[in-house]
PDB file of C-alpha atoms in Angstrom:
ATOM      1  CA  UNK A 218       4.002  -6.620  -5.407  1.00  0.00           C
ATOM      2  CA  UNK A 219       3.789  -3.835  -2.578  1.00  0.00           C
ATOM      3  CA  UNK A 220       6.945  -2.787  -1.231  1.00  0.00           C
ATOM      4  CA  UNK A 221       6.143  -0.683   1.983  1.00  0.00           C
ATOM      5  CA  UNK A 222       8.599   2.603   2.213  1.00  0.00           C
ATOM      6  CA  UNK A 223       8.487   2.674   5.980  1.00  0.00           C
ATOM      7  CA  UNK A 224       9.577  -0.948   6.778  1.00  0.00           C
ATOM      8  CA  UNK A 225      11.365   0.091   9.916  1.00  0.00           C
ATOM      9  CA  UNK A 226       8.268   1.927  11.399  1.00  0.00           C
ATOM     10  CA  UNK A 227       6.829  -1.160  11.300  1.00  0.00           C
ATOM     11  CA  UNK A 228       8.945  -3.887  12.664  1.00  0.00           C
ATOM     12  CA  UNK A 229      10.664  -3.754  16.196  1.00  0.00           C
ATOM     13  CA  UNK A 230      14.377  -4.393  16.105  1.00  0.00           C
ATOM     14  CA  UNK A 231      13.888  -8.355  17.291  1.00  0.00           C
ATOM     15  CA  UNK A 232      17.333  -9.099  16.427  1.00  0.00           C
ATOM     16  CA  UNK A 233      18.786  -7.059  19.226  1.00  0.00           C
ATOM     17  CA  UNK A 234      17.269  -9.851  21.682  1.00  0.00           C
ATOM     18  CA  UNK A 235      20.345 -11.859  20.987  1.00  0.00           C
ATOM     19  CA  UNK A 236      24.073 -11.329  19.936  1.00  0.00           C
ATOM     20  CA  UNK A 237      24.705 -11.081  16.565  1.00  0.00           C
ATOM     21  CA  UNK A 238      27.733 -12.987  15.350  1.00  0.00           C
ATOM     22  CA  UNK A 239      30.696 -11.033  14.461  1.00  0.00           C
ATOM     23  CA  UNK A 240      30.409 -11.172  10.672  1.00  0.00           C
ATOM     24  CA  UNK A 241      26.857 -10.164  10.912  1.00  0.00           C
ATOM     25  CA  UNK A 242      27.782  -7.269  12.985  1.00  0.00           C
ATOM     26  CA  UNK A 243      30.089  -6.046  10.279  1.00  0.00           C
ATOM     27  CA  UNK A 244      27.592  -6.245   7.940  1.00  0.00           C
ATOM     28  CA  UNK A 245      25.346  -4.106  10.307  1.00  0.00           C
ATOM     29  CA  UNK A 246      28.105  -1.452  10.114  1.00  0.00           C
ATOM     30  CA  UNK A 247      27.754  -1.039   6.364  1.00  0.00           C
ATOM     31  CA  UNK A 248      24.362   0.441   6.995  1.00  0.00           C
ATOM     32  CA  UNK A 249      22.334  -2.548   6.860  1.00  0.00           C
ATOM     33  CA  UNK A 250      19.707  -2.646   9.606  1.00  0.00           C
ATOM     34  CA  UNK A 251      19.284  -6.007  10.966  1.00  0.00           C
ATOM     35  CA  UNK A 252      15.352  -6.822  11.842  1.00  0.00           C
ATOM     36  CA  UNK A 253      15.211 -10.914  12.405  1.00  0.00           C
ATOM     37  CA  UNK A 254      16.690 -14.164  12.199  1.00  0.00           C
ATOM     38  CA  UNK A 255      15.620 -16.892   9.906  1.00  0.00           C
ATOM     39  CA  UNK A 256      16.441 -20.302   9.087  1.00  0.00           C
ATOM     40  CA  UNK A 257      18.257 -20.746   5.728  1.00  0.00           C
ATOM     41  CA  UNK A 258      18.775 -24.089   3.655  1.00  0.00           C
ATOM     42  CA  UNK A 259      22.116 -25.615   3.403  1.00  0.00           C
ATOM     43  CA  UNK A 260      23.115 -25.404   6.780  1.00  0.00           C
ATOM     44  CA  UNK A 261      23.288 -21.591   7.042  1.00  0.00           C
ATOM     45  CA  UNK A 262      21.579 -18.940   9.385  1.00  0.00           C
ATOM     46  CA  UNK A 263      19.879 -16.291   7.804  1.00  0.00           C
ATOM     47  CA  UNK A 264      18.753 -12.430   8.738  1.00  0.00           C
ATOM     48  CA  UNK A 265      16.490 -10.276   7.532  1.00  0.00           C
ATOM     49  CA  UNK A 266      17.390  -6.709   7.114  1.00  0.00           C
ATOM     50  CA  UNK A 267      16.918  -3.061   5.707  1.00  0.00           C
ATOM     51  CA  UNK A 268      18.805  -1.069   3.394  1.00  0.00           C
ATOM     52  CA  UNK A 269      17.444   2.100   1.957  1.00  0.00           C
ATOM     53  CA  UNK A 270      13.961   0.951   2.387  1.00  0.00           C
ATOM     54  CA  UNK A 271      14.402  -2.467   0.772  1.00  0.00           C
ATOM     55  CA  UNK A 272      14.769  -5.448   2.437  1.00  0.00           C
ATOM     56  CA  UNK A 273      17.605  -7.970   2.408  1.00  0.00           C
ATOM     57  CA  UNK A 274      18.776 -11.051   3.595  1.00  0.00           C
ATOM     58  CA  UNK A 275      22.256 -12.055   5.036  1.00  0.00           C
ATOM     59  CA  UNK A 276      23.440 -15.517   5.404  1.00  0.00           C
ATOM     60  CA  UNK A 277      26.154 -16.720   7.864  1.00  0.00           C
ATOM     61  CA  UNK A 278      28.072 -19.528   6.606  1.00  0.00           C
ATOM     62  CA  UNK A 279      28.387 -22.738   8.604  1.00  0.00           C
ATOM     63  CA  UNK A 280      31.715 -22.231  10.471  1.00  0.00           C
ATOM     64  CA  UNK A 281      30.599 -18.646  11.704  1.00  0.00           C
ATOM     65  CA  UNK A 282      33.168 -16.678  10.397  1.00  0.00           C
ATOM     66  CA  UNK A 283      31.570 -15.007   7.088  1.00  0.00           C
ATOM     67  CA  UNK A 284      28.512 -13.329   6.400  1.00  0.00           C
ATOM     68  CA  UNK A 285      26.926 -12.826   2.853  1.00  0.00           C
ATOM     69  CA  UNK A 286      24.721 -10.206   1.668  1.00  0.00           C
ATOM     70  CA  UNK A 287      22.508 -11.117  -1.011  1.00  0.00           C
ATOM     71  CA  UNK A 288      20.098 -13.390  -2.561  1.00  0.00           C
ATOM     72  CA  UNK A 289      19.922 -17.016  -2.466  1.00  0.00           C
ATOM     73  CA  UNK A 290      18.749 -19.434  -5.325  1.00  0.00           C
ATOM     74  CA  UNK A 291      18.041 -23.211  -5.309  1.00  0.00           C
ATOM     75  CA  UNK A 292      18.846 -25.452  -7.991  1.00  0.00           C
ATOM     76  CA  UNK A 293      15.626 -24.297 -10.253  1.00  0.00           C
ATOM     77  CA  UNK A 294      16.565 -21.042 -10.255  1.00  0.00           C
ATOM     78  CA  UNK A 295      14.136 -19.709  -7.588  1.00  0.00           C
ATOM     79  CA  UNK A 296      14.967 -16.986  -5.564  1.00  0.00           C
ATOM     80  CA  UNK A 297      14.579 -18.211  -1.809  1.00  0.00           C
ATOM     81  CA  UNK A 298      15.802 -14.626  -0.440  1.00  0.00           C
ATOM     82  CA  UNK A 299      12.861 -12.974  -2.317  1.00  0.00           C
ATOM     83  CA  UNK A 300      10.218 -15.578  -1.058  1.00  0.00           C
ATOM     84  CA  UNK A 301      11.457 -15.032   2.735  1.00  0.00           C
ATOM     85  CA  UNK A 302      11.669 -11.275   2.354  1.00  0.00           C
ATOM     86  CA  UNK A 303       8.211 -11.209   0.940  1.00  0.00           C
ATOM     87  CA  UNK A 304       6.374 -13.432   3.556  1.00  0.00           C
ATOM     88  CA  UNK A 305       8.515 -12.007   6.663  1.00  0.00           C
ATOM     89  CA  UNK A 306       8.491  -8.334   5.908  1.00  0.00           C
ATOM     90  CA  UNK A 307       6.535  -7.027   3.028  1.00  0.00           C
ATOM     91  CA  UNK A 308       3.034  -9.004   3.703  1.00  0.00           C
ATOM     92  CA  UNK A 309       2.795  -8.299   7.228  1.00  0.00           C
ATOM     93  CA  UNK A 310       3.887  -4.435   6.815  1.00  0.00           C
ATOM     94  CA  UNK A 311       1.181  -4.293   3.748  1.00  0.00           C
ATOM     95  CA  UNK A 312      -0.980  -6.149   6.380  1.00  0.00           C
ATOM     96  CA  UNK A 313      -0.362  -3.203   9.071  1.00  0.00           C
ATOM     97  CA  UNK A 314      -0.969  -0.565   6.291  1.00  0.00           C
ATOM     98  CA  UNK A 315      -4.359  -2.334   5.203  1.00  0.00           C
ATOM     99  CA  UNK A 316      -5.516  -1.904   8.795  1.00  0.00           C
ATOM    100  CA  UNK A 317      -4.598   1.714   8.768  1.00  0.00           C
ATOM    101  CA  UNK A 318      -6.638   2.267   5.856  1.00  0.00           C
ATOM    102  CA  UNK A 319      -9.583   0.597   7.429  1.00  0.00           C
ATOM    103  CA  UNK A 320      -9.648   2.965  10.504  1.00  0.00           C
ATOM    104  CA  UNK A 321      -9.150   5.984   8.145  1.00  0.00           C
ATOM    105  CA  UNK A 322     -12.003   8.439   6.858  1.00  0.00           C
ATOM    106  CA  UNK A 323     -13.334   6.756   3.417  1.00  0.00           C
ATOM    107  CA  UNK A 324     -16.227   6.936   1.320  1.00  0.00           C
ATOM    108  CA  UNK A 325     -18.003   3.832   0.659  1.00  0.00           C
ATOM    109  CA  UNK A 326     -19.468   2.717  -2.534  1.00  0.00           C
ATOM    110  CA  UNK A 327     -20.552  -0.857  -3.624  1.00  0.00           C
ATOM    111  CA  UNK A 328     -22.187  -3.282  -1.709  1.00  0.00           C
ATOM    112  CA  UNK A 329     -20.995  -4.193   2.021  1.00  0.00           C
ATOM    113  CA  UNK A 330     -20.459  -7.613   1.263  1.00  0.00           C
ATOM    114  CA  UNK A 331     -18.326  -7.588  -2.239  1.00  0.00           C
ATOM    115  CA  UNK A 332     -15.763  -9.872  -2.099  1.00  0.00           C
ATOM    116  CA  UNK A 333     -13.191  -7.306  -3.215  1.00  0.00           C
ATOM    117  CA  UNK A 334     -12.336  -4.075  -1.595  1.00  0.00           C
ATOM    118  CA  UNK A 335     -10.197  -1.443  -3.195  1.00  0.00           C
ATOM    119  CA  UNK A 336      -8.951   1.744  -1.401  1.00  0.00           C
ATOM    120  CA  UNK A 337      -8.683   4.671  -3.715  1.00  0.00           C
ATOM    121  CA  UNK A 338      -6.799   7.828  -3.033  1.00  0.00           C
ATOM    122  CA  UNK A 339      -8.475  10.493  -5.035  1.00  0.00           C
ATOM    123  CA  UNK A 340      -7.828  14.088  -5.625  1.00  0.00           C
ATOM    124  CA  UNK A 341     -11.412  15.711  -6.992  1.00  0.00           C
ATOM    125  CA  UNK A 342      -9.298  17.396 -10.232  1.00  0.00           C
ATOM    126  CA  UNK A 343      -7.859  14.100 -10.541  1.00  0.00           C
ATOM    127  CA  UNK A 344      -8.452  13.051 -14.354  1.00  0.00           C
ATOM    128  CA  UNK A 345      -7.322   9.592 -14.074  1.00  0.00           C
ATOM    129  CA  UNK A 346      -9.224   9.241 -10.756  1.00  0.00           C
ATOM    130  CA  UNK A 347     -12.352   9.815 -12.684  1.00  0.00           C
ATOM    131  CA  UNK A 348     -11.221   7.559 -15.522  1.00  0.00           C
ATOM    132  CA  UNK A 349     -10.761   4.792 -12.738  1.00  0.00           C
ATOM    133  CA  UNK A 350     -14.397   5.665 -11.400  1.00  0.00           C
ATOM    134  CA  UNK A 351     -15.865   5.213 -14.734  1.00  0.00           C
ATOM    135  CA  UNK A 352     -14.004   1.965 -15.484  1.00  0.00           C
ATOM    136  CA  UNK A 353     -14.849   0.443 -12.186  1.00  0.00           C
ATOM    137  CA  UNK A 354     -18.487   0.419 -12.992  1.00  0.00           C
ATOM    138  CA  UNK A 355     -19.319  -2.661 -14.116  1.00  0.00           C
ATOM    139  CA  UNK A 356     -17.795  -4.633 -11.343  1.00  0.00           C
ATOM    140  CA  UNK A 357     -19.051  -2.082  -8.499  1.00  0.00           C
ATOM    141  CA  UNK A 358     -22.473  -2.110  -9.876  1.00  0.00           C
ATOM    142  CA  UNK A 359     -22.638  -6.144 -10.140  1.00  0.00           C
ATOM    143  CA  UNK A 360     -21.737  -5.986  -6.542  1.00  0.00           C
ATOM    144  CA  UNK A 361     -18.449  -7.798  -6.964  1.00  0.00           C
ATOM    145  CA  UNK A 362     -16.168  -4.870  -5.840  1.00  0.00           C
ATOM    146  CA  UNK A 363     -16.466  -2.173  -2.996  1.00  0.00           C
ATOM    147  CA  UNK A 364     -14.441   1.028  -3.556  1.00  0.00           C
ATOM    148  CA  UNK A 365     -13.258   3.233  -0.245  1.00  0.00           C
ATOM    149  CA  UNK A 366     -12.163   6.175  -1.332  1.00  0.00           C
ATOM    150  CA  UNK A 367     -10.014   8.527   0.759  1.00  0.00           C
ATOM    151  CA  UNK A 368      -9.953  12.187  -0.862  1.00  0.00           C
ATOM    152  CA  UNK A 369      -6.692  13.864  -0.631  1.00  0.00           C
ATOM    153  CA  UNK A 370      -5.660  17.392  -2.134  1.00  0.00           C
ATOM    154  CA  UNK A 371      -2.655  17.009  -3.876  1.00  0.00           C
ATOM    155  CA  UNK A 372      -3.433  18.403  -7.656  1.00  0.00           C
ATOM    156  CA  UNK A 373      -4.485  21.998  -7.514  1.00  0.00           C
ATOM    157  CA  UNK A 374      -4.624  24.591  -4.432  1.00  0.00           C
ATOM    158  CA  UNK A 375      -7.872  24.133  -4.590  1.00  0.00           C
ATOM    159  CA  UNK A 376      -8.231  20.467  -4.539  1.00  0.00           C
ATOM    160  CA  UNK A 377      -8.084  20.807  -0.600  1.00  0.00           C
ATOM    161  CA  UNK A 378     -11.313  23.128  -0.446  1.00  0.00           C
ATOM    162  CA  UNK A 379     -13.358  21.139  -2.694  1.00  0.00           C
ATOM    163  CA  UNK A 380     -12.332  17.849  -1.020  1.00  0.00           C
ATOM    164  CA  UNK A 381     -13.351  19.511   2.525  1.00  0.00           C
ATOM    165  CA  UNK A 382     -16.511  20.674   0.630  1.00  0.00           C
ATOM    166  CA  UNK A 383     -17.539  17.006  -0.474  1.00  0.00           C
ATOM    167  CA  UNK A 384     -16.799  15.609   3.019  1.00  0.00           C
ATOM    168  CA  UNK A 385     -19.115  18.100   4.667  1.00  0.00           C
ATOM    169  CA  UNK A 386     -22.069  17.297   2.512  1.00  0.00           C
ATOM    170  CA  UNK A 387     -24.620  15.403   4.293  1.00  0.00           C
ATOM    171  CA  UNK A 388     -24.173  12.012   2.644  1.00  0.00           C
ATOM    172  CA  UNK A 389     -20.295  12.645   1.698  1.00  0.00           C
ATOM    173  CA  UNK A 390     -20.176   9.155  -0.498  1.00  0.00           C
ATOM    174  CA  UNK A 391     -23.201   9.924  -2.442  1.00  0.00           C
ATOM    175  CA  UNK A 392     -22.041  13.584  -3.086  1.00  0.00           C
ATOM    176  CA  UNK A 393     -18.681  11.720  -4.429  1.00  0.00           C
ATOM    177  CA  UNK A 394     -20.473   9.298  -6.566  1.00  0.00           C
ATOM    178  CA  UNK A 395     -22.755  12.158  -7.878  1.00  0.00           C
ATOM    179  CA  UNK A 396     -19.733  14.185  -8.800  1.00  0.00           C
ATOM    180  CA  UNK A 397     -17.848  11.833 -10.616  1.00  0.00           C
ATOM    181  CA  UNK A 398     -20.818  10.722 -12.310  1.00  0.00           C
ATOM    182  CA  UNK A 399     -21.244  14.411 -13.745  1.00  0.00           C
ATOM    183  CA  UNK A 400     -17.585  14.203 -14.584  1.00  0.00           C
ATOM    184  CA  UNK A 401     -16.383  16.412 -12.436  1.00  0.00           C
ATOM    185  CA  UNK A 402     -18.902  19.205 -13.442  1.00  0.00           C
ATOM    186  CA  UNK A 403     -21.061  19.314 -10.527  1.00  0.00           C
ATOM    187  CA  UNK A 404     -21.083  22.390  -8.666  1.00  0.00           C
ATOM    188  CA  UNK A 405     -20.395  22.279  -5.004  1.00  0.00           C
ATOM    189  CA  UNK A 406     -20.232  25.148  -2.883  1.00  0.00           C
ATOM    190  CA  UNK A 407     -16.676  25.472  -1.401  1.00  0.00           C
ATOM    191  CA  UNK A 408     -16.497  27.822   1.816  1.00  0.00           C
ATOM    192  CA  UNK A 409     -13.793  30.418   2.195  1.00  0.00           C
ATOM    193  CA  UNK A 410     -12.068  28.405   5.208  1.00  0.00           C
ATOM    194  CA  UNK A 411     -11.704  24.748   5.523  1.00  0.00           C
ATOM    195  CA  UNK A 412     -12.931  23.629   8.788  1.00  0.00           C
ATOM    196  CA  UNK A 413      -9.947  22.365  11.091  1.00  0.00           C
ATOM    197  CA  UNK A 414     -12.065  18.961  11.653  1.00  0.00           C
ATOM    198  CA  UNK A 415     -12.037  18.202   7.693  1.00  0.00           C
ATOM    199  CA  UNK A 416      -8.537  19.728   7.261  1.00  0.00           C
ATOM    200  CA  UNK A 417      -7.333  17.088   9.720  1.00  0.00           C
ATOM    201  CA  UNK A 418      -9.083  14.101   7.782  1.00  0.00           C
ATOM    202  CA  UNK A 419      -7.617  15.285   4.940  1.00  0.00           C
ATOM    203  CA  UNK A 420      -4.229  15.712   6.104  1.00  0.00           C
ATOM    204  CA  UNK A 421      -4.575  12.086   7.840  1.00  0.00           C
ATOM    205  CA  UNK A 422      -5.319  10.849   4.575  1.00  0.00           C
ATOM    206  CA  UNK A 423      -2.521  12.289   2.907  1.00  0.00           C
ATOM    207  CA  UNK A 424       0.084  10.883   5.773  1.00  0.00           C
ATOM    208  CA  UNK A 425      -1.329   7.421   5.182  1.00  0.00           C
ATOM    209  CA  UNK A 426      -0.626   7.907   1.259  1.00  0.00           C
ATOM    210  CA  UNK A 427       2.930   9.091   1.973  1.00  0.00           C
ATOM    211  CA  UNK A 428       3.411   6.217   4.240  1.00  0.00           C
ATOM    212  CA  UNK A 429       2.369   3.677   1.134  1.00  0.00           C
ATOM    213  CA  UNK A 430       4.951   5.603  -1.077  1.00  0.00           C
ATOM    214  CA  UNK A 431       2.375   6.767  -3.575  1.00  0.00           C
ATOM    215  CA  UNK A 432       3.275  10.236  -5.224  1.00  0.00           C
ATOM    216  CA  UNK A 433       0.139  10.445  -7.297  1.00  0.00           C
ATOM    217  CA  UNK A 434      -3.165   9.723  -7.523  1.00  0.00           C
ATOM    218  CA  UNK A 435      -5.143   7.632  -8.278  1.00  0.00           C
ATOM    219  CA  UNK A 436      -3.458   5.445  -5.716  1.00  0.00           C
ATOM    220  CA  UNK A 437      -5.143   1.974  -5.329  1.00  0.00           C
ATOM    221  CA  UNK A 438      -4.718  -0.884  -2.837  1.00  0.00           C
ATOM    222  CA  UNK A 439      -6.144  -4.019  -2.699  1.00  0.00           C
ATOM    223  CA  UNK A 440      -5.429  -7.674  -0.938  1.00  0.00           C
ATOM    224  CA  UNK A 441      -4.662 -10.301  -3.191  1.00  0.00           C
ATOM    225  CA  UNK A 442      -5.582 -14.065  -2.661  1.00  0.00           C
ATOM    226  CA  UNK A 443      -2.630 -14.955  -0.639  1.00  0.00           C
ATOM    227  CA  UNK A 444      -3.529 -11.738   1.691  1.00  0.00           C
ATOM    228  CA  UNK A 445      -0.606  -9.368   0.506  1.00  0.00           C
ATOM    229  CA  UNK A 446      -1.198  -6.010  -0.194  1.00  0.00           C
ATOM    230  CA  UNK A 447      -1.277  -4.810  -3.808  1.00  0.00           C
ATOM    231  CA  UNK A 448      -0.470  -1.086  -5.059  1.00  0.00           C
ATOM    232  CA  UNK A 449      -1.074   0.517  -8.517  1.00  0.00           C
ATOM    233  CA  UNK A 450      -0.591   4.082  -8.633  1.00  0.00           C
ATOM    234  CA  UNK A 451      -1.874   5.959 -11.526  1.00  0.00           C
ATOM    235  CA  UNK A 452      -4.612   4.694 -13.929  1.00  0.00           C
ATOM    236  CA  UNK A 453      -4.761   0.942 -14.165  1.00  0.00           C
ATOM    237  CA  UNK A 454      -3.895  -0.678 -17.673  1.00  0.00           C
ATOM    238  CA  UNK A 455      -6.722  -3.591 -18.690  1.00  0.00           C
ATOM    239  CA  UNK A 456      -4.385  -6.414 -17.316  1.00  0.00           C
ATOM    240  CA  UNK A 457      -4.038  -4.665 -14.035  1.00  0.00           C
ATOM    241  CA  UNK A 458      -7.760  -3.370 -14.049  1.00  0.00           C
ATOM    242  CA  UNK A 459      -8.803  -7.180 -14.441  1.00  0.00           C
ATOM    243  CA  UNK A 460      -6.661  -8.710 -11.939  1.00  0.00           C
ATOM    244  CA  UNK A 461      -7.407  -5.817  -9.129  1.00  0.00           C
ATOM    245  CA  UNK A 462     -11.173  -6.028  -9.846  1.00  0.00           C
ATOM    246  CA  UNK A 463     -10.751 -10.112  -9.419  1.00  0.00           C
ATOM    247  CA  UNK A 464     -11.487 -11.066 -12.531  1.00  0.00           C
ATOM    248  CA  UNK A 465      -8.238 -13.377 -12.926  1.00  0.00           C
TER     249      UNK A 465
END
């Protein structure tokens, strides 16, 4: 499950349009930011909030005099609060970040009509990015998966220059493919200075990666069947790989 780090940046403070009950205000003073109300079971009213970049739920008792912060479970042990947080906060925030990636500067590999799209934040010197690229070959080459690579420079001081040099090629997507296919051994001429436009592209990609909360490459993102953003940071294991590629 993807839990966006910058929840507040993606959601307006809808709850401020109505007066909060006194017990909920008291909870708010404990450092919880109230985002929006929701209808809760058992005659209670609920509010979604955020505390230290995590979604939280607050419930007002029917008498309106007490507020409870925490999870609500049903008789089967199902966490009703997590369902609300995922549906109302994390899923919309994930879709907003997906839209950010769609507008970014990425290198396409695979068929345009592929049923599964995966965004990959990759550094040219990242060995795990290379391993993932190799693992993805069967799905990409069969037309089942399209990779969209956003280059960043995070591994070495030389990463930015090499990433910019790849982007400066006549066909950057092909150059990235050929570079990865060579196992990172293909020689690419790196200028002494990075053109400002390419430097901006790399910084923009890095900013999106930071917003997504990823601190390592490869950072991988895709939408599941419920249209919810999924995240895998680092080299995926076999189960994660199959799920990501849509194999199951």
